[in-house]
Coordinates of C-alpha atoms in Angstrom, one line a residue:
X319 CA 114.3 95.2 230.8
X320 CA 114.2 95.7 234.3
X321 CA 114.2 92.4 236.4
X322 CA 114.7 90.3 233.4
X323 CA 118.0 88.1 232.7
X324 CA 119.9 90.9 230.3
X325 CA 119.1 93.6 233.3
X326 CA 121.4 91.2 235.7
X327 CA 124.2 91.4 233.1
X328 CA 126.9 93.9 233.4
X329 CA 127.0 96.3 230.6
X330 CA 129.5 95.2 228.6
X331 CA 129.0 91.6 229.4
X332 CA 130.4 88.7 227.2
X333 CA 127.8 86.5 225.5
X334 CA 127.9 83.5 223.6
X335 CA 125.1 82.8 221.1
X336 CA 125.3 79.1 219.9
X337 CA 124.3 78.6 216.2
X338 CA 126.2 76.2 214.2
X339 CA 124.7 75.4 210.9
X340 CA 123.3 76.6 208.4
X341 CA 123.1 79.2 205.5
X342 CA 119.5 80.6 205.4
X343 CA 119.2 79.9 209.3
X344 CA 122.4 81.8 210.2
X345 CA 121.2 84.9 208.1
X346 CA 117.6 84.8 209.6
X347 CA 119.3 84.4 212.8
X348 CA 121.0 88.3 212.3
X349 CA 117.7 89.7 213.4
X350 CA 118.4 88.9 216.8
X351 CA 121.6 89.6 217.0
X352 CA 120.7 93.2 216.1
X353 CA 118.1 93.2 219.1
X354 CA 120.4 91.8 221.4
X355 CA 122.9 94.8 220.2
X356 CA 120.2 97.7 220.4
X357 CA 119.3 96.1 224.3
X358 CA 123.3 95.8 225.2
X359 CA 125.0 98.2 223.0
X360 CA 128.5 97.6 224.7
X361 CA 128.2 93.6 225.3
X362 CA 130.8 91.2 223.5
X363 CA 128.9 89.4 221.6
X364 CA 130.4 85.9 219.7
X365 CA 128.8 83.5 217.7
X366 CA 130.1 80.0 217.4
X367 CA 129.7 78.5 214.3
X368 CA 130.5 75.5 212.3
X369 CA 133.9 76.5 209.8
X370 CA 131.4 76.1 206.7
X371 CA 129.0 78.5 207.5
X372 CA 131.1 80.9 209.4
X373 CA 132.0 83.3 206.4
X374 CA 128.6 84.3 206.1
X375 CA 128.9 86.7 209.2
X376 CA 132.4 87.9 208.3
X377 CA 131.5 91.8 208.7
X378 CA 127.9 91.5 210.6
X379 CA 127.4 94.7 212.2
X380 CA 126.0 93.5 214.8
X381 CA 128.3 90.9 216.6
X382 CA 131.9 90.7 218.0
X383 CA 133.1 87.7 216.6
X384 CA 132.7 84.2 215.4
X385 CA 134.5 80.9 217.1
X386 CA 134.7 78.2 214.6
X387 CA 134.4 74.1 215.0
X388 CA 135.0 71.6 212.4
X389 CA 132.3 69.8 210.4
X390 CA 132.3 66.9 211.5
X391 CA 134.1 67.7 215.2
X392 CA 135.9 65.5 217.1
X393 CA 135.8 65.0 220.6
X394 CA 139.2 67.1 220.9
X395 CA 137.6 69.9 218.4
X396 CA 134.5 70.0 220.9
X397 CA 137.0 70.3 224.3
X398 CA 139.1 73.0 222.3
X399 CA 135.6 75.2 221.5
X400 CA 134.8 74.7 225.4
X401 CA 137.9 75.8 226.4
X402 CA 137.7 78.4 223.7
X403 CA 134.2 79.7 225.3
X404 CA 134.6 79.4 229.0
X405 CA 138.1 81.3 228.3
X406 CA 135.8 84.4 227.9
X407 CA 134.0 84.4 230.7
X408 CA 130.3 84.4 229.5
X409 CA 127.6 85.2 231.5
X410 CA 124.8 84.3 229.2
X411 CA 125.6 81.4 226.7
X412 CA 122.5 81.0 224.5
X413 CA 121.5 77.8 222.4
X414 CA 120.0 79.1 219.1
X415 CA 120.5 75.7 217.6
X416 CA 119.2 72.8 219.5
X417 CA 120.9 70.5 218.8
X418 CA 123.4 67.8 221.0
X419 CA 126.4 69.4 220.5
X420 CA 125.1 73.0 221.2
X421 CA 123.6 71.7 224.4
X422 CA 126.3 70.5 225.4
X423 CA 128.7 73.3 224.6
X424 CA 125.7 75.5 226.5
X425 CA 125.7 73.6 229.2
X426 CA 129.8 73.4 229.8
X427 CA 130.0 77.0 229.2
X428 CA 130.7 78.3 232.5
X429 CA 128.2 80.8 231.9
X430 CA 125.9 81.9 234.9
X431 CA 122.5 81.9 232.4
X432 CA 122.4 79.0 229.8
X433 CA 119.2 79.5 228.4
X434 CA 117.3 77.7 225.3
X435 CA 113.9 77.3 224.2
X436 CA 112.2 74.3 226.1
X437 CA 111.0 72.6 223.7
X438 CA 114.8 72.0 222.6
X439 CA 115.2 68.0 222.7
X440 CA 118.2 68.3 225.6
X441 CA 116.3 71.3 228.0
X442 CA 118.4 70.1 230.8
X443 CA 121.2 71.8 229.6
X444 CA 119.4 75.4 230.5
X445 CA 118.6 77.0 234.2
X446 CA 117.0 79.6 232.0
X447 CA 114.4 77.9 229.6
X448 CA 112.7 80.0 226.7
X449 CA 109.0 79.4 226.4
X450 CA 107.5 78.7 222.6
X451 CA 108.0 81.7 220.4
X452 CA 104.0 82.2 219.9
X453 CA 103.9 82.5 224.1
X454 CA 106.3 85.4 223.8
X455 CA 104.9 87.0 220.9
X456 CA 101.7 87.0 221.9
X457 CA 100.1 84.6 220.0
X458 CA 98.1 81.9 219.9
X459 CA 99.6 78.2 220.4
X460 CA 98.8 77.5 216.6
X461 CA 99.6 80.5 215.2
X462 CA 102.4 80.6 212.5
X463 CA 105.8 81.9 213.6
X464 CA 108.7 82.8 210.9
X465 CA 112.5 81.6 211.8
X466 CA 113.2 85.4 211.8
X467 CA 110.8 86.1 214.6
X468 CA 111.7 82.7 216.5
X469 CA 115.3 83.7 216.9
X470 CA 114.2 87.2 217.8
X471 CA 111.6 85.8 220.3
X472 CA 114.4 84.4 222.5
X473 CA 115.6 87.9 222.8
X474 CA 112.6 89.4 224.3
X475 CA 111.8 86.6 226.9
X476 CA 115.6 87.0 227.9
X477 CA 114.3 91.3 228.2
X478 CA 115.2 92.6 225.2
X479 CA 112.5 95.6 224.1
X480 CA 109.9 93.6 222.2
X481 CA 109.1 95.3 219.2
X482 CA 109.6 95.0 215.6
X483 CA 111.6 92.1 214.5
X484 CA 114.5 93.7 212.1
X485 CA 115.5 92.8 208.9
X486 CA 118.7 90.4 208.3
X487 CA 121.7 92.4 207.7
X488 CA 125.2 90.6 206.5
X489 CA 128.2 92.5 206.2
X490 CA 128.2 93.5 202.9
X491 CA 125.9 96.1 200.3
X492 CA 124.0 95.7 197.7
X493 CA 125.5 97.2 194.2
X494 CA 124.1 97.1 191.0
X495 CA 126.4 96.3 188.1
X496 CA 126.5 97.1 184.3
X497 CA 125.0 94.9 182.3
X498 CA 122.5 93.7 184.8
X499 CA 122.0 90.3 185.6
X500 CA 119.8 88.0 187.4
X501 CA 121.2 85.2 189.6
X502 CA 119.0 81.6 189.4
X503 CA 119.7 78.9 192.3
X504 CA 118.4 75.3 191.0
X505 CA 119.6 73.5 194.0
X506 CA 118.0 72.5 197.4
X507 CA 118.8 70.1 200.0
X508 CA 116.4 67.7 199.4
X509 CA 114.6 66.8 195.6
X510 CA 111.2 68.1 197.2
X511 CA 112.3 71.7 197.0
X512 CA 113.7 71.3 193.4
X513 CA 111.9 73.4 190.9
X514 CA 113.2 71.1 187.8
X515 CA 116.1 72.4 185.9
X516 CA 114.4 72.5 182.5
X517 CA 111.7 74.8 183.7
X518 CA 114.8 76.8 185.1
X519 CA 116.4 76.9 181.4
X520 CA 113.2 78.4 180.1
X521 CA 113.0 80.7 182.7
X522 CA 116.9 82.2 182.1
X523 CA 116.0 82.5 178.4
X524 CA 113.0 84.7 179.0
X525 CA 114.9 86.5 181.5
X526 CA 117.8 87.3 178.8
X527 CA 114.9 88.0 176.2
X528 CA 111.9 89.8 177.9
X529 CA 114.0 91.8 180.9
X530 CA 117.0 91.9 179.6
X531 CA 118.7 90.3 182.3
X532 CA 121.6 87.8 181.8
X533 CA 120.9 84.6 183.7
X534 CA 123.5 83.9 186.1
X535 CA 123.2 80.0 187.7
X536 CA 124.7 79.6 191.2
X537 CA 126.2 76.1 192.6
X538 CA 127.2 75.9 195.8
X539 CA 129.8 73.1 197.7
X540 CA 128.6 69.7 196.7
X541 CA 126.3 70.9 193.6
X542 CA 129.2 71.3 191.0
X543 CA 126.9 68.4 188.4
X544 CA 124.5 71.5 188.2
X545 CA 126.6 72.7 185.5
X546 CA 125.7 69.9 183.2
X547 CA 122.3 71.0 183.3
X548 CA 122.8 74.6 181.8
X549 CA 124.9 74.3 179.4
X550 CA 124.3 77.5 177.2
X551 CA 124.2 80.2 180.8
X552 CA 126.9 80.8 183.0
X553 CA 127.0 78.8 185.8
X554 CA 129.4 80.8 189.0
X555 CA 130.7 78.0 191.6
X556 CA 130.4 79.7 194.7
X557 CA 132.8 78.0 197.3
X558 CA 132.4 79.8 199.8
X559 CA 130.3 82.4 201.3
X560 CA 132.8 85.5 199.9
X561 CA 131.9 83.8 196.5
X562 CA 128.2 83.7 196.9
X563 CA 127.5 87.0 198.2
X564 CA 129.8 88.8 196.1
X565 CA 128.0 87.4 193.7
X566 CA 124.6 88.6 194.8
X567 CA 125.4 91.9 195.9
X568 CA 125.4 93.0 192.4
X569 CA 122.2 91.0 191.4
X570 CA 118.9 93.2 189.9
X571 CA 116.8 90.0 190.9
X572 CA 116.9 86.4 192.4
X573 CA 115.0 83.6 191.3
X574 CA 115.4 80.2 192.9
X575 CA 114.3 77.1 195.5
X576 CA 114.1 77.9 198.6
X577 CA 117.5 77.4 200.2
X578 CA 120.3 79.4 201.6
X579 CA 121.3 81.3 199.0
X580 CA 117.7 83.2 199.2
X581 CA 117.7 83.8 202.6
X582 CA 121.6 85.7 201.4
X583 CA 119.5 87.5 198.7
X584 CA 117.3 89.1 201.0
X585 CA 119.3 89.7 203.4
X586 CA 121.6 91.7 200.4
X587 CA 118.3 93.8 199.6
X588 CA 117.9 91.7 196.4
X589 CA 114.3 91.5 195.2
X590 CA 113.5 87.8 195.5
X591 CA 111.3 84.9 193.9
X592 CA 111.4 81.7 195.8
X593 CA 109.9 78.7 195.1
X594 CA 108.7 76.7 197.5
X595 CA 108.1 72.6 197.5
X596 CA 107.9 70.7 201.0
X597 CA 109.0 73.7 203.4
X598 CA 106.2 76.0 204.9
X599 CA 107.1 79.6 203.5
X600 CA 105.3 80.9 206.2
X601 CA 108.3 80.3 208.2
X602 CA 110.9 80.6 205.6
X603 CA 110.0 83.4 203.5
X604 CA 112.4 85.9 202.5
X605 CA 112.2 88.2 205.5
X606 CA 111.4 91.7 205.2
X607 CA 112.8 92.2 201.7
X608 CA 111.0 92.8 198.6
X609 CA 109.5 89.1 197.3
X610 CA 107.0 86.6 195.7
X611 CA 106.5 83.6 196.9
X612 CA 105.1 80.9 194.3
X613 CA 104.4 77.9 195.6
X614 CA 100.9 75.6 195.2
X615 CA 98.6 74.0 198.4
X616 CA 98.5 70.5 199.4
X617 CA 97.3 68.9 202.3
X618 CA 100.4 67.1 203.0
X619 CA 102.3 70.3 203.2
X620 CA 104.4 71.1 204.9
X621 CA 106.8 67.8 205.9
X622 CA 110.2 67.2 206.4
X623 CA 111.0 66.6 202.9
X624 CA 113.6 64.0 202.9
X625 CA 111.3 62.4 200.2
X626 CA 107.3 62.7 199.6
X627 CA 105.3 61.0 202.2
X628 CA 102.0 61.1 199.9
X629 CA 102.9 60.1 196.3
X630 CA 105.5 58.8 193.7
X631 CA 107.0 61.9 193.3
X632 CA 107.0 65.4 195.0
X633 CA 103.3 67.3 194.1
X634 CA 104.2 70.0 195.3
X635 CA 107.2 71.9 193.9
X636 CA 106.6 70.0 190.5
X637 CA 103.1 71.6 190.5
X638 CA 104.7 74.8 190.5
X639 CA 103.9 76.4 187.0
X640 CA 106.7 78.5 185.1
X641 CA 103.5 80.8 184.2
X642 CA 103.2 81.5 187.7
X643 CA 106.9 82.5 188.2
X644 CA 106.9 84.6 184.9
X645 CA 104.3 86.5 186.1
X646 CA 106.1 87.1 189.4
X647 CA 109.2 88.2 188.0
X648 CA 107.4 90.4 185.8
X649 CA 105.9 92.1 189.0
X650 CA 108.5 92.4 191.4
X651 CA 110.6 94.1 188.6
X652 CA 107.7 96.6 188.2
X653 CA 107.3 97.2 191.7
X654 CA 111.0 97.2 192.4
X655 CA 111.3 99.7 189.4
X656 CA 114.0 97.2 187.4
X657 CA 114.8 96.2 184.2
X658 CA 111.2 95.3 182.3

């Protein structure tokens, strides 16, 4: 660490780590948190975080605190959450997000390092700029990089001890429950990451009759019609982030698109199948936790996956056969030793 930007900082400095939205991101982003701890044990460590998302690192072992802004902010939400960070004193303010707003708040920090990756649209914001995450690592400029290890990557470039990349951690533990269920997630962001929600029915009714599992549907804010679509399983409304991983923390298994919720799953030690659509698992795999992916290969893939760029109707995740994730659940339960 010697000569590097975390070696200037006093040993219990206060950082600021800017990461405002959203579920799966925040919980890959607890890898670095955890190597920013282990490099400055006694630092003061806050994250700022939209008020949505900011539950999900209520207990994380690994940082002080969270400072909250609205969703959407207003300009006097945005000069309270400057105030708010230059109030204490940070000598590094990192930009974990990229975005406007986090550039902005970075760069109005007060803090004497305001570093980002520069590639990040508004770079101007940093006198410290990150290079690409492959550059750090070691590898080469095409090489894939997950979210996990981007995040992390900062971290070492800023001197943390470049090693292993952890695995997420949220404040809570995994604990099995009697009778065991499974929890399914049908919902995505966009309708090219939606497995469709009659292959999900089948799927809960073999998990009820082959495994013995009872299928337990999730819906988060904004996805309450997902009840209509499975009518004869219980379908949990998870509000809030207590809701959702309270609810996983007593899961056997996880089946679902890839979305948030998985990233919550992993993080909870929850074995994990995820489908994948548009999104490239290579960098949005569950990290370090016991998985399958199932996804199939197209050319086009991956995209941004607003909507398909190739064809009438998205290939990819409506390619994925329920075969193919029968067959997964069947061996990540054997593996994991579960119910079979």
């Amino acid at each position: 660490m010697r000569g590097t930007i975390l070696s200037r900082l006093d040993r219990d400095a206060s950082i600021v780590l800017i990461r405002l939205r959203s579920l799966g991101d925040t919980v890959l982003a607890t890898p670095a948190f955890r190597v920013l701890r282990r490099a400055l044990p006694a630092a003061r460590i806050r994250v700022v975080m939209e008020s949505r998302f900011a539950d999900i690192l209520r207990g994380q072992p690994d940082i002080d605190g969270v400072l909250r802004i609205a969703s959407p902010a207003s300009f006097g939400d945005k000069l309270r959450l400057v105030r708010q960070i230059r109030a204490l004193r940070p000598e590094l303010c990192l930009d974990m997000h990229g975005g406007s707003t986090a550039a902005w708040l970075t760069a109005l920090s007060g803090a004497r390092w305001r570093s980002g990756f520069a590639h990040f649209r508004h770079r101007w914001a940093y006198n410290v700029r990150i290079p690409p995450a492959q550059q750090v690592l070691g590898r080469a400029a095409s090489a894939p990089v997950h979210t996990a290890e981007h995040h992390a990557a900062a971290m070492f470039h800023l001197g943390a001890e470049a090693g292993e990349v952890p695995r997420a951690r949220l404040g809570a533990d995994a604990a099995r429950s009697n009778p065991p269920y499974a929890v399914l997630h049908a919902g995505a962001a966009y309708a090219t990451k939606c497995w469709p929600a009659e292959r999900f029915r089948d799927l809960a009714s073999e998990l009820r009759r082959e495994h013995r599992l009872e299928p337990v549907f999730t819906a988060g804010p904004g996805e309450a019609g997902l009840a209509d679509s499975f009518p004869s399983f219980q379908v949990r409304s998870c509000r809030c982030a207590e809701d959702l991983t309270n609810l996983l923390s007593g899961a056997t298994l996880f089946v679902g698109n890839d979305s948030g919720p998985a990233h919550v799953a992993a993080a909870l030690g929850v074995p994990c199948i995820v489908l994948f659509g548009s999104s490239d698992s290579a960098a949005w795999r569950p990290w370090r936790t016991a998985c399958r992916v199932v996804e199939t290969q197209w050319n086009c893939k991956p995209c941004p996956g607003d909507r398909c760029y190739e064809f009438d109707e998205p290939r990819c995740i409506l390619s994925v056969r329920r075969s193919e994730v029968s067959q997964a659940v069947s061996e990540l339960l054997a593996a994991a030793g579960g119910v079979t």
